Coordinates of C-alpha atoms in Angstrom, one line a residue:
M1472 CA -22.9 39.1 -10.7
E1473 CA -20.1 39.4 -8.2
S1474 CA -21.9 37.1 -5.8
Q1475 CA -22.2 34.5 -8.6
R1476 CA -18.4 34.8 -9.1
S1477 CA -17.9 34.3 -5.5
F1478 CA -19.9 31.1 -5.7
L1479 CA -17.8 29.9 -8.5
L1480 CA -14.6 30.7 -6.6
I1481 CA -15.9 28.7 -3.6
G1482 CA -16.8 25.8 -6.0
L1483 CA -13.3 25.8 -7.4
A1484 CA -11.8 25.6 -3.9
L1485 CA -14.1 22.8 -3.1
V1486 CA -13.2 20.9 -6.2
S1487 CA -9.5 21.3 -5.5
F1488 CA -10.0 20.0 -2.0
L1489 CA -12.0 17.0 -3.2
L1490 CA -9.4 16.1 -5.8
W1491 CA -6.7 16.2 -3.1
Q1492 CA -8.8 14.1 -0.8
Q1493 CA -9.5 11.5 -3.6
W1494 CA -5.7 11.3 -4.4
Q1495 CA -5.0 10.7 -0.8
K1496 CA -7.6 7.9 -0.7
D1497 CA -6.2 6.2 -3.9
Y1498 CA -2.5 6.8 -3.6
G1499 CA -1.8 8.1 0.0
P1500 CA -0.5 5.9 2.8
Q1501 CA -3.1 3.4 4.0
P1502 CA -3.4 2.3 7.7
V1503 CA -2.4 -1.3 8.4
K1504 CA -5.3 -3.3 9.7
Q1505 CA -5.1 -6.6 11.4
V1506 CA -8.1 -8.6 10.0
Q1507 CA -9.1 -12.1 10.9
S1508 CA -9.4 -14.6 8.1
E1509 CA -13.0 -15.2 7.1
Q1510 CA -12.8 -18.8 8.0
S1511 CA -11.3 -18.4 11.5
A1512 CA -13.8 -15.6 12.3
Q1513 CA -16.7 -17.7 11.3
M1514 CA -15.4 -20.5 13.5
Q1515 CA -15.7 -18.3 16.5
D1516 CA -19.2 -16.8 15.9
D1517 CA -22.1 -17.7 13.7
G1518 CA -24.0 -14.6 14.6
V1519 CA -27.4 -16.1 15.2
P1520 CA -29.7 -14.3 17.7
S1521 CA -30.0 -15.4 21.3
A1522 CA -32.0 -18.5 22.1
D1523 CA -33.7 -16.6 25.0
V1524 CA -37.0 -15.0 23.9
G1525 CA -36.7 -11.2 24.3
A1526 CA -33.0 -11.3 25.2
D1527 CA -30.3 -9.2 23.6
V1528 CA -28.6 -10.6 20.5
Q1529 CA -25.7 -12.8 21.7
D1530 CA -23.3 -15.3 20.3
M1531 CA -24.4 -18.9 19.8
P1532 CA -22.7 -21.3 22.3
N1533 CA -19.7 -22.9 20.7
N1534 CA -19.0 -26.0 22.9
S1535 CA -20.1 -28.5 20.3
G1536 CA -18.5 -29.7 17.1
D1537 CA -21.9 -29.7 15.4
I1538 CA -22.4 -25.9 15.8
P1539 CA -22.2 -24.1 12.4
G1540 CA -19.9 -21.6 14.0
M1541 CA -17.3 -24.3 14.4
E1542 CA -17.3 -25.1 10.7
P1543 CA -15.8 -23.0 7.8
V1544 CA -18.1 -20.6 6.1
V1545 CA -17.1 -21.8 2.6
Q1546 CA -18.7 -25.2 2.3
K1547 CA -17.6 -27.3 -0.7
N1548 CA -20.1 -30.1 0.0
Q1549 CA -22.9 -29.6 -2.6
N1550 CA -25.2 -32.0 -0.8
R1551 CA -25.6 -29.3 1.7
M1552 CA -26.6 -26.8 -0.9
V1553 CA -29.9 -26.4 -2.7
H1554 CA -29.7 -24.6 -6.0
V1555 CA -32.8 -22.6 -7.1
Q1556 CA -33.0 -20.8 -10.5
T1557 CA -35.8 -18.5 -11.7
D1558 CA -35.9 -15.9 -14.4
A1559 CA -35.0 -13.2 -11.9
L1560 CA -32.8 -15.0 -9.3
N1561 CA -30.1 -17.7 -9.1
I1562 CA -29.9 -18.7 -5.4
Q1563 CA -28.2 -21.2 -3.2
I1564 CA -29.7 -22.3 0.1
D1565 CA -27.6 -24.0 2.8
L1566 CA -29.5 -26.8 4.4
R1567 CA -27.7 -26.2 7.6
G1568 CA -30.0 -23.5 9.0
G1569 CA -31.8 -22.8 5.7
D1570 CA -29.8 -19.7 5.0
V1571 CA -29.6 -18.0 1.6
V1572 CA -25.8 -17.9 1.0
S1573 CA -25.7 -16.9 -2.6
A1574 CA -28.0 -14.8 -4.8
N1575 CA -27.3 -13.6 -8.3
L1576 CA -29.6 -11.3 -10.2
Q1577 CA -30.4 -13.0 -13.5
D1578 CA -31.6 -9.8 -15.3
F1579 CA -28.6 -7.6 -14.1
P1580 CA -25.2 -8.3 -15.6
V1581 CA -22.1 -7.2 -13.8
T1582 CA -21.0 -5.0 -16.7
Q1583 CA -22.9 -4.2 -19.9
G1584 CA -23.0 -7.1 -22.2
S1585 CA -21.4 -9.4 -19.7
E1586 CA -22.6 -13.0 -19.2
E1587 CA -21.7 -12.8 -15.5
T1588 CA -24.7 -11.8 -13.4
Y1589 CA -24.6 -9.3 -10.5
S1590 CA -24.0 -11.0 -7.2
M1591 CA -25.9 -9.7 -4.2
L1592 CA -25.5 -12.4 -1.5
R1593 CA -22.3 -14.5 -1.5
Q1594 CA -19.7 -16.4 0.5
Q1595 CA -16.6 -15.5 -1.5
G1596 CA -15.1 -12.0 -1.9
G1597 CA -16.5 -10.7 1.3
L1598 CA -19.2 -12.6 3.2
Y1599 CA -22.8 -11.4 2.6
I1600 CA -25.6 -13.8 3.4
A1601 CA -29.3 -13.8 4.5
Q1602 CA -29.9 -15.9 7.6
S1603 CA -33.3 -16.9 9.0
G1604 CA -34.9 -19.4 11.4
L1605 CA -36.8 -20.0 14.5
I1606 CA -35.4 -19.2 18.0
G1607 CA -36.9 -19.2 21.5
R1608 CA -37.5 -22.0 24.0
N1609 CA -38.4 -24.6 21.4
G1610 CA -36.9 -23.0 18.3
P1611 CA -34.7 -25.4 16.3
D1612 CA -32.1 -22.6 15.8
S1613 CA -31.7 -22.5 19.6
N1614 CA -30.8 -26.1 19.9
S1615 CA -27.6 -26.7 22.0
Q1616 CA -26.4 -29.0 19.2
G1617 CA -26.4 -26.1 16.7
R1618 CA -28.6 -25.0 14.0
P1619 CA -31.0 -27.5 12.3
R1620 CA -30.0 -29.6 9.4
Y1621 CA -33.0 -29.5 7.0
A1622 CA -33.8 -32.2 4.5
T1623 CA -35.2 -31.8 1.0
E1624 CA -36.2 -34.1 -1.8
Q1625 CA -33.9 -32.7 -4.4
N1626 CA -30.9 -30.3 -4.7
E1627 CA -31.9 -28.6 -7.9
Y1628 CA -35.1 -26.5 -8.5
V1629 CA -36.0 -24.6 -11.6
L1630 CA -39.0 -22.3 -12.0
E1631 CA -41.0 -23.4 -15.0
G1632 CA -44.4 -22.0 -14.3
G1633 CA -45.6 -19.0 -12.4
T1634 CA -44.7 -20.2 -8.9
L1635 CA -42.0 -22.4 -7.4
E1636 CA -42.0 -23.8 -3.8
V1637 CA -38.8 -25.2 -2.2
P1638 CA -39.7 -27.0 1.0
L1639 CA -37.0 -27.8 3.7
V1640 CA -38.1 -30.2 6.4
W1641 CA -36.8 -30.7 10.0
Q1642 CA -38.1 -32.8 12.8
S1643 CA -37.0 -33.1 16.4
K1644 CA -36.8 -36.3 18.4
E1645 CA -39.6 -34.8 20.6
G1646 CA -41.9 -34.5 17.7
I1647 CA -41.7 -30.8 16.6
R1648 CA -41.9 -30.7 12.8
V1649 CA -40.9 -27.6 10.9
V1650 CA -41.3 -27.1 7.1
K1651 CA -39.4 -24.0 5.9
T1652 CA -40.7 -23.2 2.4
F1653 CA -39.1 -20.7 0.1
V1654 CA -41.7 -19.5 -2.5
F1655 CA -40.5 -17.9 -5.7
E1656 CA -42.6 -16.2 -8.4
K1657 CA -41.9 -15.5 -12.0
G1658 CA -40.3 -12.1 -12.6
S1659 CA -40.0 -11.3 -8.9
H1660 CA -37.0 -10.6 -6.7
T1661 CA -39.1 -11.2 -3.6
V1662 CA -38.9 -14.6 -1.9
K1663 CA -41.5 -15.5 0.7
V1664 CA -40.2 -17.6 3.5
N1665 CA -42.9 -19.6 5.2
Y1666 CA -42.6 -21.7 8.4
S1667 CA -45.2 -24.4 9.0
V1668 CA -44.7 -25.7 12.6
T1669 CA -46.6 -28.8 13.9
N1670 CA -46.4 -29.7 17.6
N1671 CA -46.6 -33.5 18.0
T1672 CA -45.3 -33.3 21.6
G1673 CA -47.4 -33.6 24.7
N1674 CA -46.7 -30.0 25.8
A1675 CA -47.1 -26.5 24.4
I1676 CA -44.1 -25.1 22.6
S1677 CA -43.0 -21.5 21.9
F1678 CA -40.6 -19.9 19.5
Q1679 CA -40.1 -16.7 17.4
Q1680 CA -38.8 -16.2 13.9
F1681 CA -35.8 -14.1 13.0
G1682 CA -34.2 -12.9 9.8
Q1683 CA -30.9 -11.1 9.4
F1684 CA -28.1 -10.1 7.0
K1685 CA -24.5 -10.8 7.8
Q1686 CA -21.9 -8.9 5.9
T1687 CA -18.2 -8.2 6.1
T1688 CA -17.6 -4.7 7.2
E1689 CA -14.4 -4.2 5.1
V1690 CA -16.2 -3.7 1.8
P1691 CA -15.8 -0.8 -0.7
D1692 CA -18.6 1.7 -0.6
G1693 CA -18.9 1.7 -4.4
G1694 CA -18.8 5.4 -4.7
N1695 CA -16.4 8.3 -4.8
M1696 CA -16.3 12.0 -4.1
F1697 CA -17.8 12.8 -7.4
M1698 CA -20.6 10.2 -7.2
P1699 CA -21.3 9.6 -3.5
T1700 CA -23.2 6.5 -2.9
Y1701 CA -24.1 4.7 0.4
R1702 CA -23.2 1.1 1.2
G1703 CA -24.3 -0.2 4.6
A1704 CA -27.3 -1.1 6.7
A1705 CA -30.7 0.6 7.0
Y1706 CA -34.0 0.0 8.7
G1707 CA -37.5 1.4 8.9
T1708 CA -39.9 1.7 11.8
E1709 CA -43.4 3.0 12.2
D1710 CA -42.0 6.4 13.3
D1711 CA -38.9 6.6 11.1
Q1712 CA -39.6 5.1 7.7
Y1713 CA -36.0 5.1 6.6
T1714 CA -32.8 5.4 8.7
K1715 CA -29.3 4.6 7.6
Y1716 CA -27.3 2.6 10.1
T1717 CA -23.7 2.4 9.0
F1718 CA -21.1 -0.3 9.8
D1719 CA -19.5 2.2 12.2
D1720 CA -22.9 2.6 13.9
I1721 CA -23.1 -1.1 14.3
E1722 CA -19.6 -1.3 15.7
D1723 CA -20.4 1.5 18.2
K1724 CA -23.8 0.5 19.4
N1725 CA -26.3 -2.3 19.0
L1726 CA -29.6 -1.3 17.4
K1727 CA -32.6 -2.3 19.4
K1728 CA -36.0 -1.0 18.4
T1729 CA -39.5 -2.4 18.8
T1730 CA -42.0 -1.4 16.2
P1731 CA -45.2 -2.6 14.4
A1732 CA -44.2 -4.0 11.0
G1733 CA -40.8 -2.4 10.0
W1734 CA -38.0 -3.7 7.9
V1735 CA -34.2 -4.1 7.8
G1736 CA -31.8 -4.1 4.9
M1737 CA -28.4 -3.8 3.4
L1738 CA -27.9 -1.2 0.7
E1739 CA -25.7 -0.8 -2.3
H1740 CA -25.8 1.8 -5.1
Y1741 CA -28.5 0.5 -7.3
F1742 CA -29.5 -2.6 -5.2
V1743 CA -31.0 -3.6 -1.9
S1744 CA -31.6 -6.7 0.2
A1745 CA -34.3 -6.5 2.8
W1746 CA -36.1 -8.6 5.3
V1747 CA -39.8 -7.6 5.7
P1748 CA -41.4 -9.3 8.7
P1749 CA -45.2 -9.6 9.0
T1750 CA -46.8 -6.1 8.9
Q1751 CA -49.6 -7.0 11.3
K1752 CA -47.1 -8.0 14.1
T1753 CA -44.8 -6.1 16.4
N1754 CA -41.1 -6.9 15.7
E1755 CA -37.8 -6.1 17.3
L1756 CA -35.1 -4.7 15.0
Y1757 CA -31.5 -5.3 16.1
S1758 CA -27.9 -5.2 15.1
K1759 CA -24.6 -6.5 16.3
L1760 CA -20.9 -6.8 15.4
S1761 CA -20.0 -10.5 15.0
A1762 CA -16.4 -11.7 15.4
N1763 CA -15.2 -8.1 15.1
Q1764 CA -15.6 -8.4 11.4
Y1765 CA -19.2 -9.0 10.4
A1766 CA -22.0 -6.4 10.6
I1767 CA -25.4 -8.0 11.4
I1768 CA -28.8 -6.3 11.1
G1769 CA -32.0 -8.2 11.5
F1770 CA -35.5 -8.6 13.1
K1771 CA -37.1 -10.9 15.7
G1772 CA -40.8 -11.5 15.5
E1773 CA -43.3 -11.9 18.3
P1774 CA -43.2 -15.1 20.4
V1775 CA -45.6 -17.8 19.1
T1776 CA -47.1 -20.5 21.2
V1777 CA -48.4 -23.8 19.7
N1778 CA -50.4 -26.1 21.9
A1779 CA -49.9 -29.9 21.8
G1780 CA -51.4 -31.4 18.7
D1781 CA -51.8 -28.0 16.9
S1782 CA -49.9 -26.4 14.1
T1783 CA -49.3 -22.8 12.9
T1784 CA -47.8 -20.9 10.0
I1785 CA -45.7 -17.7 10.1
S1786 CA -43.8 -16.0 7.3
A1787 CA -41.5 -13.1 6.2
D1788 CA -40.4 -11.7 2.9
L1789 CA -36.9 -11.6 1.6
Y1790 CA -36.2 -9.1 -1.2
V1791 CA -33.0 -9.3 -3.1
G1792 CA -32.9 -7.0 -6.2
P1793 CA -32.8 -3.5 -7.7
K1794 CA -34.1 -0.4 -6.0
D1795 CA -37.4 -0.4 -8.0
Q1796 CA -39.4 2.3 -6.2
E1797 CA -42.8 0.9 -7.1
T1798 CA -42.0 -2.6 -6.0
L1799 CA -40.3 -1.5 -2.8
A1800 CA -43.2 0.8 -1.8
N1801 CA -45.7 -2.1 -2.2
L1802 CA -43.5 -4.4 -0.1
A1803 CA -43.0 -2.2 3.0
R1804 CA -43.7 1.3 4.1
G1805 CA -40.6 3.4 3.6
L1806 CA -38.6 0.8 1.8
D1807 CA -38.8 2.8 -1.4
L1808 CA -36.8 5.5 0.4
T1809 CA -33.7 3.4 0.0
V1810 CA -33.6 5.1 -3.4
D1811 CA -32.0 7.9 -1.4
Y1812 CA -32.8 11.3 -2.9
G1813 CA -31.8 13.1 0.3
I1814 CA -33.7 16.0 1.9
L1815 CA -35.2 16.9 -1.5
W1816 CA -36.8 13.5 -2.0
W1817 CA -40.2 15.0 -2.4
I1818 CA -39.0 17.0 -5.4
S1819 CA -36.9 14.2 -6.8
Q1820 CA -39.8 11.7 -6.7
S1821 CA -41.9 14.0 -8.8
L1822 CA -39.1 14.6 -11.3
F1823 CA -38.4 10.8 -11.5
S1824 CA -42.1 10.2 -12.3
L1825 CA -41.8 12.8 -15.1
L1826 CA -38.6 11.2 -16.3
K1827 CA -40.2 7.8 -16.5
F1828 CA -43.2 9.2 -18.4
L1829 CA -40.9 10.9 -20.9
H1830 CA -39.0 7.6 -21.3
S1831 CA -42.3 5.7 -21.9
V1832 CA -42.9 8.2 -24.8
V1833 CA -39.5 8.3 -26.5
G1834 CA -38.0 4.9 -25.4
N1835 CA -34.5 6.3 -24.7
W1836 CA -33.3 7.4 -21.3
G1837 CA -30.7 9.8 -22.8
V1838 CA -33.4 11.6 -24.9
A1839 CA -35.7 11.6 -21.8
I1840 CA -32.9 13.4 -19.8
I1841 CA -32.6 16.0 -22.6
L1842 CA -36.4 16.5 -22.6
I1843 CA -36.7 16.8 -18.8
T1844 CA -33.8 19.3 -18.8
V1845 CA -35.6 21.4 -21.5
L1846 CA -38.8 21.3 -19.5
V1847 CA -37.2 22.3 -16.2
K1848 CA -35.2 25.1 -17.8
G1849 CA -38.4 26.2 -19.6
V1850 CA -40.4 26.3 -16.4
M1851 CA -37.6 28.3 -14.6
Y1852 CA -37.1 30.7 -17.5
P1853 CA -38.9 33.6 -15.7
L1854 CA -36.4 33.3 -12.9
T1855 CA -33.5 33.1 -15.3
K1856 CA -34.7 36.2 -17.1
K1857 CA -35.0 38.1 -13.8
Q1858 CA -31.5 37.0 -12.8
Y1859 CA -29.9 38.2 -16.0
E1860 CA -31.7 41.5 -16.0
S1861 CA -30.7 42.2 -12.4
M1862 CA -27.1 41.4 -13.3
A1863 CA -27.2 43.7 -16.3
R1864 CA -28.6 46.6 -14.2
L1865 CA -25.8 46.1 -11.6
R1866 CA -23.2 46.2 -14.4
N1867 CA -24.6 49.4 -15.7
L1868 CA -24.2 50.9 -12.2
A1869 CA -20.4 50.1 -12.3
P1870 CA -19.3 53.6 -13.3
K1871 CA -21.4 55.3 -10.6
M1872 CA -20.1 52.7 -8.0
Q1873 CA -16.6 53.6 -9.0
Q1874 CA -17.4 57.3 -8.4
L1875 CA -18.7 56.5 -5.0
K1876 CA -15.5 54.6 -4.1
E1877 CA -13.4 57.6 -5.2
R1878 CA -15.6 60.0 -3.3
F1879 CA -15.8 58.2 0.0
G1880 CA -12.5 56.3 0.0
D1881 CA -12.1 54.1 3.1
D1882 CA -15.2 55.4 4.9
R1883 CA -17.2 52.2 4.7
Q1884 CA -20.2 53.5 6.6
K1885 CA -20.8 56.4 4.2
M1886 CA -20.0 54.2 1.3
S1887 CA -22.6 51.7 2.3
Q1888 CA -25.2 54.4 2.8
A1889 CA -24.4 55.9 -0.6
M1890 CA -24.7 52.5 -2.3
M1891 CA -28.1 51.8 -0.7
E1892 CA -29.4 55.3 -1.8
L1893 CA -28.1 54.5 -5.3
Y1894 CA -29.8 51.1 -5.4
K1895 CA -33.0 52.7 -4.3
K1896 CA -32.8 55.5 -6.8
E1897 CA -32.1 53.2 -9.7
K1898 CA -34.6 50.6 -8.4
V1899 CA -32.0 47.9 -8.4
N1900 CA -32.0 44.9 -6.0
P1901 CA -28.4 43.9 -5.3
M1902 CA -29.7 40.4 -4.4
G1903 CA -31.8 40.2 -7.5
G1904 CA -29.2 38.1 -9.3
C1905 CA -28.8 35.6 -6.5
L1906 CA -32.3 35.0 -5.4
P1907 CA -33.4 33.4 -8.7
L1908 CA -30.3 31.3 -8.6
I1909 CA -31.0 30.1 -5.1
L1910 CA -34.6 29.3 -6.0
Q1911 CA -33.4 27.2 -8.9
M1912 CA -30.8 25.2 -7.0
P1913 CA -33.2 22.8 -5.2
I1914 CA -34.7 21.7 -8.5
F1915 CA -31.3 21.2 -10.1
L1916 CA -30.0 19.3 -7.0
A1917 CA -33.1 17.1 -6.9
L1918 CA -32.7 16.2 -10.6
Y1919 CA -29.0 15.5 -10.0
W1920 CA -30.0 12.9 -7.3
V1921 CA -32.6 11.4 -9.6
L1922 CA -30.0 10.8 -12.3
L1923 CA -27.5 9.5 -9.7
E1924 CA -29.8 7.1 -7.8
S1925 CA -32.1 5.6 -10.4
V1926 CA -31.4 2.0 -11.3
E1927 CA -33.3 2.5 -14.5
L1928 CA -30.2 4.4 -15.9
R1929 CA -27.9 1.5 -15.2
H1930 CA -26.6 0.2 -18.5
A1931 CA -29.1 2.4 -20.3
D1932 CA -28.0 3.1 -23.9
F1933 CA -28.2 6.6 -25.4
A1934 CA -26.5 7.1 -28.8
L1935 CA -23.2 6.8 -30.6
W1936 CA -20.4 6.0 -28.1
I1937 CA -22.6 6.6 -25.0
T1938 CA -23.8 3.0 -24.4
D1939 CA -24.2 3.3 -20.6
L1940 CA -25.5 6.4 -19.0
S1941 CA -24.5 5.2 -15.5
V1942 CA -20.7 5.2 -16.1
K1943 CA -18.4 8.0 -17.3
D1944 CA -18.0 9.0 -20.9
P1945 CA -15.3 6.6 -22.3
F1946 CA -13.9 9.2 -24.6
F1947 CA -14.5 12.2 -22.2
V1948 CA -16.3 14.1 -25.0
L1949 CA -19.3 15.2 -22.9
P1950 CA -17.0 16.7 -20.1
V1951 CA -15.0 18.6 -22.6
L1952 CA -18.1 20.0 -24.3
T1953 CA -19.5 20.9 -20.9
G1954 CA -16.4 22.9 -20.1
A1955 CA -16.6 24.6 -23.5
S1956 CA -20.2 25.6 -22.8
M1957 CA -19.2 27.1 -19.4
W1958 CA -16.4 29.1 -21.2
L1959 CA -19.0 30.4 -23.7
L1960 CA -21.3 31.4 -20.8
Q1961 CA -18.4 33.3 -19.2
K1962 CA -17.8 35.2 -22.4
L1963 CA -21.4 36.0 -22.7
Q1964 CA -21.5 37.4 -19.2
P1965 CA -19.1 40.3 -19.0
T1966 CA -17.4 40.7 -15.7
T1967 CA -16.6 43.8 -13.7
V1968 CA -13.7 41.9 -11.9
T1969 CA -10.5 44.0 -12.5
D1970 CA -8.1 42.0 -10.3
P1971 CA -5.8 40.0 -12.6
M1972 CA -5.5 37.1 -10.3
Q1973 CA -9.3 36.8 -10.0
Q1974 CA -9.6 37.0 -13.7
K1975 CA -7.2 34.1 -14.2
I1976 CA -9.0 32.0 -11.6
M1977 CA -12.3 32.6 -13.4
Q1978 CA -10.7 31.7 -16.8
F1979 CA -9.5 28.5 -15.2
M1980 CA -12.9 27.6 -13.8
P1981 CA -14.3 25.8 -17.0
V1982 CA -11.1 23.7 -17.1
A1983 CA -11.5 22.7 -13.5
M1984 CA -15.1 21.8 -14.0
S1985 CA -14.3 19.7 -17.1
V1986 CA -11.8 17.7 -14.9
F1987 CA -14.5 17.5 -12.2
F1988 CA -17.0 16.0 -14.7
L1989 CA -14.5 13.3 -15.9
W1990 CA -15.7 11.0 -13.2
F1991 CA -19.4 11.8 -13.5
P1992 CA -21.8 9.3 -15.1
A1993 CA -22.5 10.2 -18.7
G1994 CA -26.2 10.8 -17.9
L1995 CA -25.3 13.5 -15.3
V1996 CA -22.8 15.2 -17.6
L1997 CA -25.4 15.1 -20.4
Y1998 CA -27.8 16.8 -18.1
W1999 CA -25.3 19.6 -17.3
L2000 CA -24.3 20.1 -20.9
V2001 CA -27.9 20.4 -22.1
S2002 CA -28.6 22.8 -19.2
N2003 CA -25.7 25.0 -20.2
I2004 CA -26.7 25.0 -23.9
I2005 CA -30.2 26.0 -23.0
T2006 CA -28.9 28.7 -20.7
L2007 CA -26.8 30.1 -23.5
I2008 CA -29.8 30.3 -25.8
Q2009 CA -31.9 31.9 -23.1
A2010 CA -29.2 34.4 -22.3
K2011 CA -29.0 35.4 -26.0
L2012 CA -32.7 35.9 -26.1
I2013 CA -32.8 37.8 -22.8
Y2014 CA -29.9 40.1 -23.8
A2015 CA -31.6 40.8 -27.2
S2016 CA -34.8 41.7 -25.4
M2017 CA -32.9 44.1 -23.0
E2018 CA -31.1 45.8 -25.9
K2019 CA -34.4 46.5 -27.6
R2020 CA -35.6 48.1 -24.4
G2021 CA -32.4 50.3 -24.3
L2022 CA -30.8 48.4 -21.4
K2023 CA -27.2 47.9 -21.9
T2024 CA -25.9 44.3 -21.4
K2025 CA -22.2 44.9 -21.8

């Protein structure tokens, strides 16, 4: 019991520190940063990979007025933009380079009930775009005159059937013809980017495809100390399925890894954008810092040679959407790990599967959270029972422990020996109350990350005033009830603490935890509240059973 109190004291200290840290972040003095304007930075560097096959990622040359890096990022000319709309995506493609410069998720509103859809890729409010093309000796994106200007038959495309193809065409004076086709499918957030290259020159040509994300580094991470979420880059290789690569990492060192298959991406809380190159090819994953303001992560494929008169087709997948584990797992090995459950992912994935099954039965994510909490607490009941019985036996030894203190005084060695003999005689394990608690913690932490990371809970309705389980309780009812349940648990567990200061700290703990839970998503607080209520019921049953066996509980 005393060790459990110690854990609570440590938790209170941690909460206090985190509160102070968050206050400093929100209201403390902020460092002054000298940031280039988005337009001027873009004029200096377009961030496209080197034209030299196999060379490091470098800046494109900027000695020509036709180079995209010499033009503003924000382009008002709609004739340069192709608008594509499906049931899942609302996309704009810049004909200069064929980059996706805007992508909104049609089935994900910004806020619950809002008509404004969630923006993944964009030019305004912090640059975040998906660039792609062909580089190398004869690649159009390596042309000294800048990136290619594609042509298309129309500027508006709408998906009406099951599949929509948007072809962009470019042809050089020498006779190299490139058709860059974006393929959309109904209900899918995956866009296949195909390149059909025809060599009408008299010589063999060579090139390699690339795909990359370019994003402003000065963006909020989207989380806070109470709900830590990652925002930044990531990649996967054959050896390391999922590795975070933060903006700071990109600033410090350029990524350069060669791997079969692989993927690169940019992550937000519930969403991810990812380039997935051909899985049967060997690809180079890279990163760079562009114009001291833009983080870039991307891939370069194998060099491709096309003989005179021949043609070839290569492709890559662009995913822009939610962190749907099943979809991501089918798209690339390790991409589903962007739903970051941490080191306990193997437990979390099992719990998530169970949560999805319960939701399929009851049709309500809040009820599914209640049911999974009941099931988990039920499975762990034997450990809980052992924990409470061990604590009760330790409390019953309190008078004898006091006698030992009076007998041996400050002689710690003799005191320790006497205590061990007493534990052995009474058949009490002093760690018996802690061990079950330690064994339970991985499961509770794994479930915590499931509720924190799962996009399925975003805008998920529960009941009454809880209309979105992914945001905090608007009326703070659940945090208050959680604090009250903790207070009842304290009353149910008599303490042997006699120091007045420690007693006051323990009494304040439920209040501190209620404040702590104010920022938690309602789904997480619901989980803790139900867990506390079940613990109260289990404790009552355990104490009643011990009283019947003649074991004192108070």
